[in-house]
Coordinates of C-alpha atoms in Angstrom, one line a residue:
M230 CA 10.4 -10.0 13.0
T231 CA 8.2 -8.0 15.4
L232 CA 7.6 -4.4 14.6
Q233 CA 7.3 -1.3 16.7
E234 CA 4.0 0.5 16.5
P235 CA 4.0 2.7 13.3
S236 CA 4.9 6.3 14.0
F237 CA 5.4 9.5 12.0
L238 CA 7.5 12.6 12.0
D239 CA 6.9 15.9 10.3
L240 CA 10.0 16.8 8.4
S241 CA 10.9 20.3 7.3
T242 CA 11.4 20.7 3.6
P243 CA 11.9 23.8 1.3
T244 CA 8.2 23.5 0.4
G245 CA 6.8 23.0 3.9
A246 CA 6.5 20.2 6.5
M247 CA 6.2 16.7 5.1
R248 CA 4.7 13.9 7.1
V249 CA 6.8 10.8 7.0
H250 CA 5.5 7.5 8.2
R251 CA 8.0 5.2 9.9
F252 CA 7.9 1.4 10.2
L253 CA 10.7 -0.2 12.2
P254 CA 11.6 -3.5 13.8
L255 CA 11.1 -3.7 17.5
E256 CA 14.8 -4.0 18.4
G257 CA 18.1 -3.1 16.8
S258 CA 19.4 -0.6 14.2
W259 CA 18.5 -1.1 10.6
P260 CA 19.4 0.4 7.2
A261 CA 16.7 2.8 5.8
V262 CA 14.6 2.4 2.7
I263 CA 12.4 5.2 1.5
L264 CA 9.1 3.8 0.2
Y265 CA 7.2 6.0 -2.3
S266 CA 3.5 5.5 -2.6
E267 CA 1.1 5.5 -5.5
I268 CA -0.8 8.7 -6.3
Y269 CA -3.1 7.9 -3.4
Q270 CA -0.5 8.4 -0.6
M271 CA -0.6 6.2 2.6
T272 CA -3.4 3.7 1.7
G273 CA -3.9 0.3 3.3
P274 CA -2.0 -1.6 0.6
I275 CA 1.0 0.8 1.0
Q276 CA 0.9 0.4 4.8
R277 CA 1.0 -3.4 4.4
L278 CA 3.9 -3.2 1.9
A279 CA 5.8 -0.9 4.3
A280 CA 5.2 -3.2 7.3
R281 CA 6.2 -6.3 5.2
L282 CA 9.5 -4.7 4.2
A283 CA 10.2 -3.6 7.8
C284 CA 9.7 -7.2 9.0
E285 CA 12.6 -8.1 6.8
G286 CA 15.0 -5.9 8.8
F287 CA 14.7 -2.4 7.4
E288 CA 13.6 1.0 8.6
V289 CA 10.9 2.0 6.2
L290 CA 10.1 5.7 5.7
V291 CA 7.0 6.6 3.7
P292 CA 6.7 10.3 2.8
E293 CA 3.4 12.0 2.0
V294 CA 4.3 13.1 -1.5
Y295 CA 1.5 15.7 -1.8
H296 CA 2.2 17.5 1.5
E297 CA 2.1 20.9 -0.1
Y298 CA -1.5 20.4 -1.3
E299 CA -3.1 18.1 1.2
A300 CA -3.4 18.1 5.0
P301 CA -1.2 15.8 6.9
G302 CA -2.6 12.3 7.0
T303 CA -4.7 12.7 3.8
V304 CA -5.3 9.5 2.0
L305 CA -6.9 9.6 -1.5
C306 CA -9.5 6.9 -2.2
Y307 CA -9.2 4.3 -4.9
D308 CA -12.1 5.8 -6.8
K309 CA -12.6 8.2 -9.7
E310 CA -12.4 11.3 -7.4
G311 CA -9.3 10.1 -5.7
T312 CA -7.7 9.0 -8.9
D313 CA -8.4 12.3 -10.6
R314 CA -7.0 14.3 -7.6
G315 CA -3.9 12.1 -7.5
N316 CA -3.2 12.4 -11.2
F317 CA -3.8 16.2 -11.1
L318 CA -1.3 16.7 -8.3
K319 CA 1.5 14.6 -9.9
F320 CA 1.4 17.1 -12.8
E321 CA 0.8 20.1 -10.5
K322 CA 3.8 19.6 -8.2
P323 CA 7.0 20.9 -9.7
V324 CA 9.7 18.3 -10.2
R325 CA 12.2 20.4 -8.1
A326 CA 9.8 20.0 -5.1
F327 CA 9.9 16.2 -5.5
D328 CA 13.7 16.5 -5.6
S329 CA 13.9 18.7 -2.5
D330 CA 11.7 16.3 -0.6
A331 CA 14.0 13.4 -1.4
Q332 CA 17.1 15.4 -0.5
A333 CA 15.6 16.5 2.8
L334 CA 14.6 12.9 3.8
I335 CA 18.0 11.5 2.8
D336 CA 19.8 14.3 4.6
M337 CA 17.7 13.6 7.8
V338 CA 18.5 9.9 7.7
M339 CA 22.2 10.3 7.0
A340 CA 22.7 13.0 9.7
R341 CA 21.4 10.9 12.6
P342 CA 24.4 10.0 14.8
E343 CA 23.1 6.4 15.3
Y344 CA 22.8 5.7 11.6
R345 CA 25.9 3.6 10.8
W346 CA 25.1 2.9 7.1
K347 CA 26.5 5.0 4.3
T348 CA 23.6 4.6 2.0
V349 CA 19.8 4.2 1.8
G350 CA 17.5 2.3 -0.5
T351 CA 14.4 3.5 -2.4
I352 CA 11.3 1.6 -3.5
G353 CA 8.1 2.8 -5.1
F354 CA 5.0 1.9 -6.9
C355 CA 3.4 3.7 -9.9
L356 CA 4.2 7.4 -9.3
G357 CA 6.3 6.1 -6.5
G358 CA 8.3 3.9 -8.8
H359 CA 9.3 7.1 -10.8
L360 CA 10.1 8.9 -7.5
A361 CA 12.2 6.0 -6.3
F362 CA 14.1 6.0 -9.7
R363 CA 14.6 9.8 -9.6
A364 CA 15.7 9.8 -5.9
A365 CA 18.5 7.5 -7.1
L366 CA 20.1 10.4 -8.8
D367 CA 21.4 11.1 -5.3
T368 CA 24.6 9.1 -5.0
R369 CA 23.7 8.3 -1.4
V370 CA 21.1 5.8 -2.7
S371 CA 22.7 2.4 -3.5
A372 CA 19.7 0.4 -4.5
S373 CA 16.3 1.3 -6.0
A374 CA 13.4 -1.0 -6.7
C375 CA 11.0 0.6 -9.1
W376 CA 7.6 -1.2 -9.5
F377 CA 5.6 -0.2 -12.7
P378 CA 7.0 3.4 -12.6
T379 CA 4.9 5.8 -14.6
D380 CA 6.0 8.8 -16.8
I381 CA 9.7 7.9 -16.9
H382 CA 9.4 6.9 -20.6
S383 CA 7.4 10.0 -21.5
G384 CA 9.2 12.6 -19.4
T385 CA 5.9 14.0 -18.2
L386 CA 6.1 14.2 -14.4
G387 CA 5.6 17.4 -12.6
R388 CA 4.4 20.9 -13.5
G389 CA 4.9 21.5 -17.2
K390 CA 5.1 17.7 -17.8
D391 CA 8.8 18.0 -18.8
D392 CA 10.9 16.1 -16.3
D393 CA 14.4 15.0 -17.2
T394 CA 14.5 11.8 -15.2
L395 CA 15.4 9.4 -18.1
A396 CA 17.7 12.0 -19.7
R397 CA 19.7 12.1 -16.4
S398 CA 19.7 8.4 -15.7
G399 CA 23.3 8.2 -16.6
E400 CA 24.0 9.9 -13.3
I401 CA 22.5 7.0 -11.3
A402 CA 25.1 5.0 -9.5
A403 CA 22.6 2.8 -7.6
E404 CA 21.7 -0.7 -8.7
L405 CA 18.2 -0.6 -10.2
L406 CA 15.5 -3.2 -10.2
L407 CA 12.6 -2.4 -12.7
I408 CA 9.4 -4.4 -12.5
F409 CA 6.6 -4.0 -15.0
G410 CA 3.3 -5.5 -16.1
R411 CA 3.1 -6.3 -19.8
Q412 CA -0.6 -5.4 -19.8
D413 CA 0.0 -2.0 -18.3
P414 CA -1.4 0.8 -20.5
H415 CA 0.4 3.5 -18.5
V416 CA 3.8 2.1 -19.5
P417 CA 3.2 0.4 -22.9
A418 CA 5.7 -1.8 -24.7
E419 CA 7.3 1.1 -26.6
G420 CA 7.7 3.0 -23.4
R421 CA 9.4 0.1 -21.6
R422 CA 11.7 -0.3 -24.6
R423 CA 12.7 3.3 -24.4
I424 CA 13.7 2.9 -20.7
Y425 CA 15.5 -0.3 -21.3
D426 CA 17.4 1.0 -24.3
T427 CA 18.4 4.2 -22.5
L428 CA 19.7 2.4 -19.4
T429 CA 21.6 -0.1 -21.6
E430 CA 23.1 2.8 -23.7
K431 CA 24.2 4.6 -20.5
E432 CA 25.6 1.3 -19.1
R433 CA 23.7 1.5 -15.9
N434 CA 23.6 -1.5 -13.4
F435 CA 20.0 -2.7 -13.7
T436 CA 17.8 -5.8 -13.6
W437 CA 14.6 -6.0 -15.6
H438 CA 11.5 -8.1 -15.1
E439 CA 8.1 -8.1 -16.9
F440 CA 5.1 -10.1 -15.8
N441 CA 1.9 -10.9 -17.6
T442 CA 0.0 -8.5 -15.3
A443 CA -1.9 -5.2 -15.3
H444 CA -0.8 -1.9 -13.8
A445 CA -0.6 -1.8 -10.0
F446 CA -0.6 -5.6 -9.7
A447 CA 1.1 -5.4 -6.3
R448 CA -1.9 -3.6 -4.7
D449 CA -3.7 -6.2 -2.6
E450 CA -7.1 -4.6 -3.1
G451 CA -9.1 -4.9 -6.3
I452 CA -9.1 -7.1 -9.4
R453 CA -5.6 -6.2 -10.6
Y454 CA -3.8 -7.9 -7.7
D455 CA -1.6 -10.7 -8.8
A456 CA -0.3 -12.5 -5.7
A457 CA 2.1 -14.8 -7.5
A458 CA 3.8 -12.0 -9.5
T459 CA 4.0 -9.9 -6.4
R460 CA 5.6 -12.7 -4.4
I461 CA 8.3 -13.1 -7.1
G462 CA 8.9 -9.4 -7.4
W463 CA 9.1 -9.1 -3.6
E464 CA 11.8 -11.8 -3.5
L465 CA 13.8 -9.9 -6.2
T466 CA 13.4 -6.7 -4.2
L467 CA 14.6 -8.3 -0.9
E468 CA 17.6 -9.9 -2.6
L469 CA 18.6 -6.4 -3.9
F470 CA 18.2 -4.6 -0.6
K471 CA 19.8 -7.3 1.5
R472 CA 22.8 -7.5 -0.8
K473 CA 23.3 -3.7 -1.2
L474 CA 22.2 -2.3 2.1
I475 CA 23.0 -4.9 4.8
F476 CA 26.7 -5.3 5.2

């Protein structure tokens, strides 16, 4: 469907204003999905993924996850400098600040008088996959699609590298979709097994898919991109969101 021109709002959070990019169908009212970016923030591939999801009938909100450290609108490049900066910040920002960002954004959506749905969805890629998973600790999230989420298995997100995301996963009521590349060095086989076993032990509602791909295979720039695997993962994601959010 046709989209409105992308827009943004600057949302107040406990750690300062956070720019949130908004993608929305031209007409109608739609359930919201928070899309968490890679460590690079609002890159071209993330914009295209957000627009693609909005075209399916969702309001897509993309927060700038490093708003405390970078000026509004900052995009880190897919190069060594950008990668180093993004990786530094994901371990510099306290986990409680990631959490308060998520709460502020969900609060904002749910408080709008015109928002008639009782839940939101989350989706994320790389760092964003972890943030989408962690945001689902909020019971107002009913569906979460986590693409190659990093640091969940190791518990190393945030300042101090001691997050409790996996330890608290039993609190998640949302249906989870987890998508990984088997050739991903950031989430090796033993790490994936730890996540799978923990979610199984805690009897969470989740679906699990692994593809013979590298890390970040959904990024449509560079040699890692796998169009076929991305297409399949996208259909799985849409099935989840349309079943859980549109009713």
